[in-house]
Amino acid sequence: MRSPLVQQIMRWDMAVLRESPWYQEIEQRGIQQGARRQLIRVLQQRFGEIPHEVEARLEGESVEKLESLMDSAIAVSSLEEFLTIISA
C-alpha cells in the first residue's frame, strides 16, 4: 500500500512530466502514428493491399494532413484517385 506522501510525489512527477516538451512530443508522435495506421487501414479495407510506397509517403505527415487524407480516402472511388491526391 502506498503512503499519501508517495502518492502525492507520484502525482507531482506525472504533472511535471506531462508539461515537458519531451512528453508532448512523444504524445504528438503517438497521435500521428495512430492517424497514419487508421488511414492505411481504411485504404486496405477499401482497396486491398496498399503499395509500400504509399505507406512510406504517409510517414511524417502532420495529423491535420492525415485527417484530410482520411476524408479523401473515404470519398475517392479508387486507389489511383487517392494517389493523385497525395501526389499533388
PDB file of C-alpha atoms in Angstrom:
ATOM      1  CA  MET A   1       0.000   0.000   0.000  1.00  0.00           C
ATOM      2  CA  ARG A   2       1.356   3.432  -0.897  1.00  0.00           C
ATOM      3  CA  SER A   3       1.522   6.170   1.645  1.00  0.00           C
ATOM      4  CA  PRO A   4      -0.208   9.507   0.943  1.00  0.00           C
ATOM      5  CA  LEU A   5       3.201  11.180   0.613  1.00  0.00           C
ATOM      6  CA  VAL A   6       4.332   8.713  -2.059  1.00  0.00           C
ATOM      7  CA  GLN A   7       1.062   9.172  -3.942  1.00  0.00           C
ATOM      8  CA  GLN A   8       1.436  12.959  -3.768  1.00  0.00           C
ATOM      9  CA  ILE A   9       5.008  12.776  -5.105  1.00  0.00           C
ATOM     10  CA  MET A  10       3.942  10.469  -7.931  1.00  0.00           C
ATOM     11  CA  ARG A  11       1.106  12.817  -8.952  1.00  0.00           C
ATOM     12  CA  TRP A  12       3.526  15.761  -8.919  1.00  0.00           C
ATOM     13  CA  ASP A  13       6.070  13.841 -11.022  1.00  0.00           C
ATOM     14  CA  MET A  14       3.433  12.938 -13.613  1.00  0.00           C
ATOM     15  CA  ALA A  15       2.160  16.520 -13.741  1.00  0.00           C
ATOM     16  CA  VAL A  16       5.681  17.806 -14.365  1.00  0.00           C
ATOM     17  CA  LEU A  17       6.303  15.099 -16.939  1.00  0.00           C
ATOM     18  CA  ARG A  18       3.097  15.863 -18.869  1.00  0.00           C
ATOM     19  CA  GLU A  19       4.091  19.518 -19.127  1.00  0.00           C
ATOM     20  CA  SER A  20       7.532  18.750 -20.521  1.00  0.00           C
ATOM     21  CA  PRO A  21       8.183  19.316 -24.246  1.00  0.00           C
ATOM     22  CA  TRP A  22       9.674  15.817 -24.411  1.00  0.00           C
ATOM     23  CA  TYR A  23       6.435  14.198 -23.210  1.00  0.00           C
ATOM     24  CA  GLN A  24       4.317  16.351 -25.506  1.00  0.00           C
ATOM     25  CA  GLU A  25       6.465  15.431 -28.499  1.00  0.00           C
ATOM     26  CA  ILE A  26       6.117  11.724 -27.736  1.00  0.00           C
ATOM     27  CA  GLU A  27       2.379  12.116 -27.283  1.00  0.00           C
ATOM     28  CA  GLN A  28       2.075  14.004 -30.590  1.00  0.00           C
ATOM     29  CA  ARG A  29       4.120  11.330 -32.355  1.00  0.00           C
ATOM     30  CA  GLY A  30       1.804   8.661 -30.977  1.00  0.00           C
ATOM     31  CA  ILE A  31      -1.259  10.526 -32.214  1.00  0.00           C
ATOM     32  CA  GLN A  32       0.388  10.943 -35.612  1.00  0.00           C
ATOM     33  CA  GLN A  33       1.259   7.237 -35.875  1.00  0.00           C
ATOM     34  CA  GLY A  34      -2.269   6.277 -34.847  1.00  0.00           C
ATOM     35  CA  ALA A  35      -3.778   8.534 -37.512  1.00  0.00           C
ATOM     36  CA  ARG A  36      -1.430   7.060 -40.117  1.00  0.00           C
ATOM     37  CA  ARG A  37      -2.330   3.493 -39.115  1.00  0.00           C
ATOM     38  CA  GLN A  38      -6.041   4.267 -39.318  1.00  0.00           C
ATOM     39  CA  LEU A  39      -5.663   5.837 -42.748  1.00  0.00           C
ATOM     40  CA  ILE A  40      -3.756   2.809 -44.045  1.00  0.00           C
ATOM     41  CA  ARG A  41      -6.384   0.512 -42.562  1.00  0.00           C
ATOM     42  CA  VAL A  42      -9.194   2.380 -44.327  1.00  0.00           C
ATOM     43  CA  LEU A  43      -7.284   2.234 -47.611  1.00  0.00           C
ATOM     44  CA  GLN A  44      -6.706  -1.507 -47.175  1.00  0.00           C
ATOM     45  CA  GLN A  45     -10.351  -2.144 -46.353  1.00  0.00           C
ATOM     46  CA  ARG A  46     -11.494  -0.217 -49.407  1.00  0.00           C
ATOM     47  CA  PHE A  47      -8.868  -1.136 -51.980  1.00  0.00           C
ATOM     48  CA  GLY A  48      -6.975  -4.218 -50.777  1.00  0.00           C
ATOM     49  CA  GLU A  49      -3.215  -4.339 -50.490  1.00  0.00           C
ATOM     50  CA  ILE A  50      -1.563  -0.919 -50.389  1.00  0.00           C
ATOM     51  CA  PRO A  51       1.859  -0.476 -52.012  1.00  0.00           C
ATOM     52  CA  HIS A  52       4.687   0.108 -49.550  1.00  0.00           C
ATOM     53  CA  GLU A  53       5.484   3.365 -51.341  1.00  0.00           C
ATOM     54  CA  VAL A  54       2.085   4.739 -50.317  1.00  0.00           C
ATOM     55  CA  GLU A  55       2.684   3.809 -46.682  1.00  0.00           C
ATOM     56  CA  ALA A  56       6.152   5.371 -46.822  1.00  0.00           C
ATOM     57  CA  ARG A  57       4.723   8.532 -48.393  1.00  0.00           C
ATOM     58  CA  LEU A  58       2.356   8.958 -45.441  1.00  0.00           C
ATOM     59  CA  GLU A  59       5.227   8.732 -42.956  1.00  0.00           C
ATOM     60  CA  GLY A  60       5.914  12.059 -41.301  1.00  0.00           C
ATOM     61  CA  GLU A  61       2.714  13.774 -42.457  1.00  0.00           C
ATOM     62  CA  SER A  62       1.069  16.002 -39.876  1.00  0.00           C
ATOM     63  CA  VAL A  63      -2.031  14.848 -38.023  1.00  0.00           C
ATOM     64  CA  GLU A  64      -4.026  17.539 -39.813  1.00  0.00           C
ATOM     65  CA  LYS A  65      -2.838  16.333 -43.239  1.00  0.00           C
ATOM     66  CA  LEU A  66      -3.547  12.697 -42.316  1.00  0.00           C
ATOM     67  CA  GLU A  67      -7.066  13.651 -41.218  1.00  0.00           C
ATOM     68  CA  SER A  68      -7.628  15.439 -44.515  1.00  0.00           C
ATOM     69  CA  LEU A  69      -6.311  12.404 -46.390  1.00  0.00           C
ATOM     70  CA  MET A  70      -8.664  10.187 -44.376  1.00  0.00           C
ATOM     71  CA  ASP A  71     -11.585  12.243 -45.689  1.00  0.00           C
ATOM     72  CA  SER A  72     -10.219  11.761 -49.198  1.00  0.00           C
ATOM     73  CA  ALA A  73      -9.700   8.022 -48.665  1.00  0.00           C
ATOM     74  CA  ILE A  74     -13.354   7.691 -47.748  1.00  0.00           C
ATOM     75  CA  ALA A  75     -14.576   9.800 -50.673  1.00  0.00           C
ATOM     76  CA  VAL A  76     -12.470   8.526 -53.590  1.00  0.00           C
ATOM     77  CA  SER A  77     -13.594   5.642 -55.771  1.00  0.00           C
ATOM     78  CA  SER A  78     -10.175   4.085 -56.413  1.00  0.00           C
ATOM     79  CA  LEU A  79      -6.665   3.842 -55.008  1.00  0.00           C
ATOM     80  CA  GLU A  80      -5.418   5.557 -58.152  1.00  0.00           C
ATOM     81  CA  GLU A  81      -7.626   8.555 -57.396  1.00  0.00           C
ATOM     82  CA  PHE A  82      -6.229   8.666 -53.856  1.00  0.00           C
ATOM     83  CA  LEU A  83      -2.677   8.523 -55.246  1.00  0.00           C
ATOM     84  CA  THR A  84      -3.315  11.587 -57.374  1.00  0.00           C
ATOM     85  CA  ILE A  85      -4.425  13.448 -54.236  1.00  0.00           C
ATOM     86  CA  ILE A  86      -1.305  12.588 -52.232  1.00  0.00           C
ATOM     87  CA  SER A  87       0.899  13.373 -55.220  1.00  0.00           C
ATOM     88  CA  ALA A  88      -0.486  16.885 -55.550  1.00  0.00           C
TER      89      ALA A  88
END
